Amino acid sequence: MRSDADATMRTADKRLEGECVMKPAERNVVNEQSEHYRYQPTNSGAKVFLYPEWLGSYRYVAGYRLNRGPLDNFLLFFIRSGRFGIDIPGRDRIVAHAGDFVLIDCYEPQSYEALADSEVLWIHFNGISARMYYDFISERAGNVFSTANSQFAVNRLRRIGEGFREGTRMSEPLMSRYLTDILTECAGSGDDAPEGESAHQYAMEDVQDFIVANLAQPLTNDELANMACMSRGYFIKEFRRATGLTPHAFLVKARMDAAKRLLARTDDSLKRICAKCGFSSPSAFCLAFRNAEGMTPLEYRRSVRG
């Protein structure tokens, strides 16, 4: 959620692993805890897909205020903590609280302010169907709303941002799919979740996917809980309800399953398999494998290959 869109906006650029992480220099924005990214789609991507133009995560101090003229895009932001006052032309002020999404037509002038210290995830987006999504969502839910499964949309939004931050930006089709997922979730209402379905189903599915895709990383319950926008204790409870396993047990099982696939399908050394799957050493891997499978990794490789 940038305070200006033209050349007068003051930023400090910082280079990280192939991506330009831009740090704000705006009044009442905490520079050290805020960052944003710019993106320009390819010509073909702009004709076919939804795409981000600016996105980021900002921490605001109460009193931050933006008054801005028209931009050629739409803004969606999620308030992780705090409270905002939203002023839309021709309407009374709307107050948005933690857990709310805010959708703004930036083709019109925009005005909003932080009513309390706040943390916000935001994205300026555009594309062939952007106007249709805006019209549908704003007519059905208004400009400030909550969703049945907000974690699902928030995690999609975070995934897009993480790609820029880590220098592994998603392809345009995948970014478009994630934006479509986000806007489709926003197009629903708080009553759309099937009866009896966990409100955190999508968040748990996203965490499982993240674990499987990052087996070599030293994942912690705190990191995974933060991804799901939950407290640590509540996250562990919800994860166990969704999978039947604790996050740690799920991670160990996923690492073991991946190691078994590599043993069966490749000639990778035990050291290389350990590195790929997140085991601390070949000896630790062999001990864990024997405890789980009743044989050593090399015995398993010979058995499945005949």
Short mmCIF file of C-alpha atoms in Angstrom, two decimals:
data_model
loop_
_atom_site.label_atom_id
_atom_site.label_comp_id
_atom_site.label_asym_id
_atom_site.label_seq_id
_atom_site.Cartn_x
_atom_site.Cartn_y
_atom_site.Cartn_z
CA MET A 1 0.00 0.00 0.00
CA ARG A 2 2.25 2.77 -1.26
CA SER A 3 1.77 6.38 -0.27
CA ASP A 4 2.57 7.65 -3.78
CA ALA A 5 2.82 6.19 -7.25
CA ASP A 6 4.95 8.71 -9.08
CA ALA A 7 8.58 9.78 -9.12
CA THR A 8 8.21 11.74 -5.90
CA MET A 9 7.86 8.58 -3.84
CA ARG A 10 10.96 8.20 -1.71
CA THR A 11 12.39 4.69 -1.42
CA ALA A 12 15.63 3.04 -0.49
CA ASP A 13 16.53 0.04 -2.60
CA LYS A 14 18.25 -2.99 -1.22
CA ARG A 15 19.52 -5.83 -3.39
CA LEU A 16 18.79 -9.40 -2.31
CA GLU A 17 19.56 -12.53 -4.33
CA GLY A 18 18.38 -11.35 -7.71
CA GLU A 19 15.35 -9.30 -6.64
CA CYS A 20 15.09 -5.63 -5.75
CA VAL A 21 13.61 -5.33 -2.28
CA MET A 22 12.37 -1.77 -1.90
CA LYS A 23 12.23 -0.21 1.56
CA PRO A 24 9.84 2.67 2.24
CA ALA A 25 10.97 6.06 3.50
CA GLU A 26 7.51 7.33 4.40
CA ARG A 27 6.27 8.98 7.53
CA ASN A 28 4.61 6.59 10.00
CA VAL A 29 5.78 3.48 8.14
CA VAL A 30 8.31 1.34 10.05
CA ASN A 31 11.11 1.02 7.51
CA GLU A 32 12.88 -1.93 9.14
CA GLN A 33 9.72 -4.05 9.15
CA SER A 34 8.33 -3.05 5.75
CA GLU A 35 9.19 -3.89 2.15
CA HIS A 36 7.62 -3.84 -1.29
CA TYR A 37 8.30 -5.00 -4.84
CA ARG A 38 7.47 -3.82 -8.33
CA TYR A 39 6.56 -6.05 -11.24
CA GLN A 40 5.97 -5.39 -14.92
CA PRO A 41 4.33 -8.26 -16.84
CA THR A 42 5.37 -9.41 -20.27
CA ASN A 43 3.27 -8.14 -23.16
CA SER A 44 1.65 -11.55 -23.61
CA GLY A 45 1.14 -11.98 -19.86
CA ALA A 46 -0.65 -8.64 -19.59
CA LYS A 47 -3.08 -9.74 -22.30
CA VAL A 48 -3.90 -13.10 -20.74
CA PHE A 49 -3.36 -13.13 -16.97
CA LEU A 50 -4.07 -11.40 -13.72
CA TYR A 51 -0.77 -10.02 -12.43
CA PRO A 52 0.69 -7.94 -9.59
CA GLU A 53 2.09 -4.47 -10.21
CA TRP A 54 3.18 -3.63 -6.64
CA LEU A 55 3.01 -5.76 -3.56
CA GLY A 56 4.48 -5.90 -0.11
CA SER A 57 4.14 -6.00 3.63
CA TYR A 58 4.08 -2.80 5.70
CA ARG A 59 4.00 -2.05 9.40
CA TYR A 60 2.26 1.27 10.07
CA VAL A 61 2.26 3.60 13.05
CA ALA A 62 -1.08 5.08 14.10
CA GLY A 63 -1.56 8.34 12.24
CA TYR A 64 -0.29 7.19 8.86
CA ARG A 65 -2.47 8.73 6.17
CA LEU A 66 -2.60 8.42 2.40
CA ASN A 67 -4.34 10.75 -0.04
CA ARG A 68 -3.60 9.73 -3.61
CA GLY A 69 -4.88 10.43 -7.07
CA PRO A 70 -5.93 7.76 -9.56
CA LEU A 71 -3.72 4.80 -10.49
CA ASP A 72 -4.46 2.31 -13.25
CA ASN A 73 -4.94 -0.77 -11.06
CA PHE A 74 -6.79 -2.23 -8.08
CA LEU A 75 -5.60 -2.62 -4.49
CA LEU A 76 -6.33 -5.51 -2.15
CA PHE A 77 -4.92 -5.58 1.34
CA PHE A 78 -5.31 -7.77 4.40
CA ILE A 79 -5.04 -6.29 7.88
CA ARG A 80 -3.04 -8.72 10.00
CA SER A 81 -3.24 -6.45 13.03
CA GLY A 82 -4.54 -2.98 13.78
CA ARG A 83 -7.33 -0.87 12.31
CA PHE A 84 -7.78 1.36 9.24
CA GLY A 85 -10.24 4.04 8.21
CA ILE A 86 -11.17 3.78 4.52
CA ASP A 87 -12.61 6.81 2.70
CA ILE A 88 -14.26 6.01 -0.64
CA PRO A 89 -15.67 8.87 -2.75
CA GLY A 90 -19.38 9.38 -2.12
CA ARG A 91 -19.53 7.08 0.91
CA ASP A 92 -19.23 7.37 4.67
CA ARG A 93 -15.95 6.25 6.20
CA ILE A 94 -15.58 2.48 6.63
CA VAL A 95 -13.49 1.12 9.51
CA ALA A 96 -11.56 -2.07 8.72
CA HIS A 97 -10.27 -4.27 11.54
CA ALA A 98 -7.70 -7.03 11.94
CA GLY A 99 -8.79 -10.02 9.85
CA ASP A 100 -10.53 -7.87 7.23
CA PHE A 101 -9.73 -7.54 3.54
CA VAL A 102 -9.99 -4.14 1.88
CA LEU A 103 -10.56 -3.83 -1.88
CA ILE A 104 -10.09 -0.44 -3.54
CA ASP A 105 -10.60 0.77 -7.11
CA CYS A 106 -7.43 2.78 -7.66
CA TYR A 107 -8.79 4.20 -10.90
CA GLU A 108 -10.52 6.58 -8.47
CA PRO A 109 -8.79 8.78 -5.85
CA GLN A 110 -7.94 6.91 -2.66
CA SER A 111 -7.77 7.95 0.96
CA TYR A 112 -7.17 5.86 4.07
CA GLU A 113 -5.39 6.08 7.41
CA ALA A 114 -4.07 3.84 10.16
CA LEU A 115 -6.25 4.31 13.24
CA ALA A 116 -3.86 2.14 15.28
CA ASP A 117 -0.44 0.56 14.86
CA SER A 118 -1.08 -1.93 12.06
CA GLU A 119 0.51 -4.66 9.97
CA VAL A 120 -0.78 -5.10 6.42
CA LEU A 121 -0.17 -7.39 3.44
CA TRP A 122 -1.06 -5.62 0.18
CA ILE A 123 -1.06 -6.04 -3.56
CA HIS A 124 -1.85 -3.71 -6.46
CA PHE A 125 -3.10 -5.97 -9.24
CA ASN A 126 -4.34 -5.70 -12.78
CA GLY A 127 -5.16 -7.87 -15.76
CA ILE A 128 -7.81 -8.84 -18.23
CA SER A 129 -10.39 -9.85 -15.59
CA ALA A 130 -9.36 -7.46 -12.80
CA ARG A 131 -12.25 -5.03 -13.35
CA MET A 132 -14.80 -7.87 -13.43
CA TYR A 133 -13.48 -9.29 -10.16
CA TYR A 134 -13.55 -5.86 -8.52
CA ASP A 135 -17.12 -5.17 -9.63
CA PHE A 136 -18.37 -8.59 -8.56
CA ILE A 137 -16.68 -8.57 -5.15
CA SER A 138 -17.52 -4.96 -4.28
CA GLU A 139 -21.17 -5.40 -5.29
CA ARG A 140 -21.52 -8.59 -3.29
CA ALA A 141 -19.32 -8.00 -0.25
CA GLY A 142 -18.53 -4.28 -0.28
CA ASN A 143 -15.06 -2.81 -0.04
CA VAL A 144 -14.29 -4.14 3.45
CA PHE A 145 -15.11 -7.77 4.22
CA SER A 146 -13.96 -11.00 5.80
CA THR A 147 -13.98 -14.44 4.19
CA ALA A 148 -14.79 -17.97 5.30
CA ASN A 149 -11.18 -19.11 4.83
CA SER A 150 -9.05 -16.00 5.03
CA GLN A 151 -5.88 -17.99 5.69
CA PHE A 152 -6.16 -19.57 2.25
CA ALA A 153 -6.15 -16.18 0.52
CA VAL A 154 -3.52 -14.75 2.87
CA ASN A 155 -1.17 -17.66 2.29
CA ARG A 156 -1.53 -17.26 -1.47
CA LEU A 157 -0.71 -13.57 -1.08
CA ARG A 158 2.30 -14.37 1.08
CA ARG A 159 3.55 -16.99 -1.37
CA ILE A 160 3.62 -14.43 -4.17
CA GLY A 161 5.59 -12.02 -2.00
CA GLU A 162 8.01 -14.68 -0.81
CA GLY A 163 8.93 -15.47 -4.40
CA PHE A 164 10.04 -11.88 -4.94
CA ARG A 165 11.85 -11.73 -1.60
CA GLU A 166 13.79 -14.95 -2.16
CA GLY A 167 14.65 -14.27 -5.79
CA THR A 168 12.51 -17.18 -7.00
CA ARG A 169 9.57 -15.25 -8.40
CA MET A 170 6.71 -17.39 -9.70
CA SER A 171 5.92 -17.75 -13.36
CA GLU A 172 3.18 -15.51 -14.72
CA PRO A 173 0.68 -18.39 -15.05
CA LEU A 174 1.26 -19.40 -11.42
CA MET A 175 1.01 -15.83 -10.11
CA SER A 176 -2.23 -15.49 -12.06
CA ARG A 177 -3.55 -18.72 -10.57
CA TYR A 178 -2.74 -17.53 -7.06
CA LEU A 179 -4.37 -14.16 -7.70
CA THR A 180 -7.42 -15.96 -9.06
CA ASP A 181 -7.51 -18.10 -5.91
CA ILE A 182 -7.29 -14.98 -3.73
CA LEU A 183 -10.02 -13.10 -5.56
CA THR A 184 -12.26 -16.17 -5.78
CA GLU A 185 -12.02 -16.55 -2.02
CA CYS A 186 -12.89 -12.86 -1.64
CA ALA A 187 -15.85 -13.31 -3.98
CA GLY A 188 -17.37 -15.80 -1.54
CA SER A 189 -19.02 -14.81 1.70
CA GLY A 190 -18.49 -15.78 5.31
CA ASP A 191 -21.34 -18.27 4.98
CA ASP A 192 -19.92 -20.16 1.98
CA ALA A 193 -17.88 -22.77 3.85
CA PRO A 194 -19.59 -26.21 3.85
CA GLU A 195 -21.18 -27.11 7.16
CA GLY A 196 -18.73 -28.90 9.45
CA GLU A 197 -15.69 -27.99 7.36
CA SER A 198 -12.72 -26.67 9.29
CA ALA A 199 -12.27 -22.96 8.73
CA HIS A 200 -8.56 -23.68 8.46
CA GLN A 201 -8.68 -26.48 5.89
CA TYR A 202 -7.02 -24.48 3.14
CA ALA A 203 -4.38 -23.09 5.49
CA MET A 204 -3.49 -26.62 6.57
CA GLU A 205 -3.28 -27.78 2.96
CA ASP A 206 -0.96 -24.88 2.16
CA VAL A 207 1.28 -25.69 5.13
CA GLN A 208 1.48 -29.34 4.06
CA ASP A 209 2.45 -28.30 0.54
CA PHE A 210 5.05 -25.92 1.96
CA ILE A 211 6.59 -28.63 4.13
CA VAL A 212 6.86 -31.08 1.23
CA ALA A 213 8.44 -28.40 -0.97
CA ASN A 214 11.00 -27.39 1.70
CA LEU A 215 12.16 -30.66 3.26
CA ALA A 216 15.80 -29.57 3.30
CA GLN A 217 15.00 -26.50 5.40
CA PRO A 218 15.05 -26.44 9.24
CA LEU A 219 11.31 -25.82 9.57
CA THR A 220 9.93 -24.89 12.98
CA ASN A 221 6.44 -24.90 14.46
CA ASP A 222 6.69 -21.14 14.96
CA GLU A 223 7.47 -20.57 11.27
CA LEU A 224 4.64 -22.84 10.12
CA ALA A 225 2.19 -21.30 12.60
CA ASN A 226 3.08 -17.85 11.33
CA MET A 227 2.45 -19.01 7.78
CA ALA A 228 -1.02 -20.19 8.84
CA CYS A 229 -1.66 -16.92 10.73
CA MET A 230 -2.23 -18.83 13.98
CA SER A 231 -0.69 -19.06 17.40
CA ARG A 232 1.76 -21.93 17.84
CA GLY A 233 -0.48 -23.98 20.13
CA TYR A 234 -3.61 -23.49 18.04
CA PHE A 235 -1.71 -24.31 14.85
CA ILE A 236 -0.44 -27.63 16.24
CA LYS A 237 -3.99 -28.53 17.33
CA GLU A 238 -5.48 -27.66 13.91
CA PHE A 239 -2.68 -29.42 12.03
CA ARG A 240 -3.18 -32.61 14.04
CA ARG A 241 -6.93 -32.43 13.41
CA ALA A 242 -6.34 -32.05 9.66
CA THR A 243 -3.62 -34.68 9.20
CA GLY A 244 -3.69 -36.97 12.23
CA LEU A 245 -0.05 -36.04 12.88
CA THR A 246 1.85 -33.31 14.66
CA PRO A 247 3.75 -30.95 12.33
CA HIS A 248 7.04 -32.56 13.37
CA ALA A 249 5.76 -36.08 12.73
CA PHE A 250 4.39 -34.99 9.35
CA LEU A 251 7.78 -33.45 8.46
CA VAL A 252 9.67 -36.60 9.46
CA LYS A 253 7.27 -38.79 7.45
CA ALA A 254 7.52 -36.50 4.42
CA ARG A 255 11.32 -36.59 4.60
CA MET A 256 11.28 -40.37 4.87
CA ASP A 257 8.88 -40.75 1.94
CA ALA A 258 11.06 -38.47 -0.20
CA ALA A 259 14.18 -40.41 0.78
CA LYS A 260 12.52 -43.70 -0.18
CA ARG A 261 11.63 -42.32 -3.59
CA LEU A 262 15.21 -41.18 -4.16
CA LEU A 263 16.59 -44.54 -3.05
CA ALA A 264 14.25 -46.35 -5.42
CA ARG A 265 14.56 -44.08 -8.46
CA THR A 266 18.07 -42.60 -8.36
CA ASP A 267 21.67 -43.56 -7.66
CA ASP A 268 22.16 -40.60 -5.32
CA SER A 269 24.57 -41.18 -2.45
CA LEU A 270 23.27 -41.26 1.12
CA LYS A 271 25.00 -37.92 1.72
CA ARG A 272 23.18 -36.35 -1.20
CA ILE A 273 19.83 -37.81 -0.14
CA CYS A 274 20.38 -36.41 3.36
CA ALA A 275 21.00 -32.96 1.91
CA LYS A 276 17.89 -33.10 -0.28
CA CYS A 277 15.59 -34.43 2.43
CA GLY A 278 16.77 -32.50 5.47
CA PHE A 279 18.46 -35.21 7.55
CA SER A 280 21.35 -33.87 9.63
CA SER A 281 23.84 -36.60 8.69
CA PRO A 282 24.03 -40.02 6.97
CA SER A 283 24.26 -41.73 10.37
CA ALA A 284 21.13 -39.96 11.64
CA PHE A 285 19.37 -40.83 8.38
CA CYS A 286 20.36 -44.51 8.61
CA LEU A 287 19.17 -44.73 12.22
CA ALA A 288 15.84 -43.07 11.44
CA PHE A 289 15.37 -45.21 8.34
CA ARG A 290 16.07 -48.47 10.19
CA ASN A 291 13.65 -47.50 12.96
CA ALA A 292 10.94 -46.70 10.40
CA GLU A 293 11.48 -49.45 7.83
CA GLY A 294 13.32 -52.22 9.68
CA MET A 295 16.26 -52.14 7.26
CA THR A 296 19.07 -49.84 6.20
CA PRO A 297 18.66 -47.42 3.28
CA LEU A 298 20.93 -49.49 1.04
CA GLU A 299 19.06 -52.68 1.92
CA TYR A 300 15.84 -50.89 0.97
CA ARG A 301 17.34 -49.77 -2.35
CA ARG A 302 18.36 -53.33 -3.20
CA SER A 303 14.97 -54.71 -2.20
CA VAL A 304 12.91 -52.36 -4.38
CA ARG A 305 15.21 -52.72 -7.36
CA GLY A 306 15.16 -56.49 -7.28
#
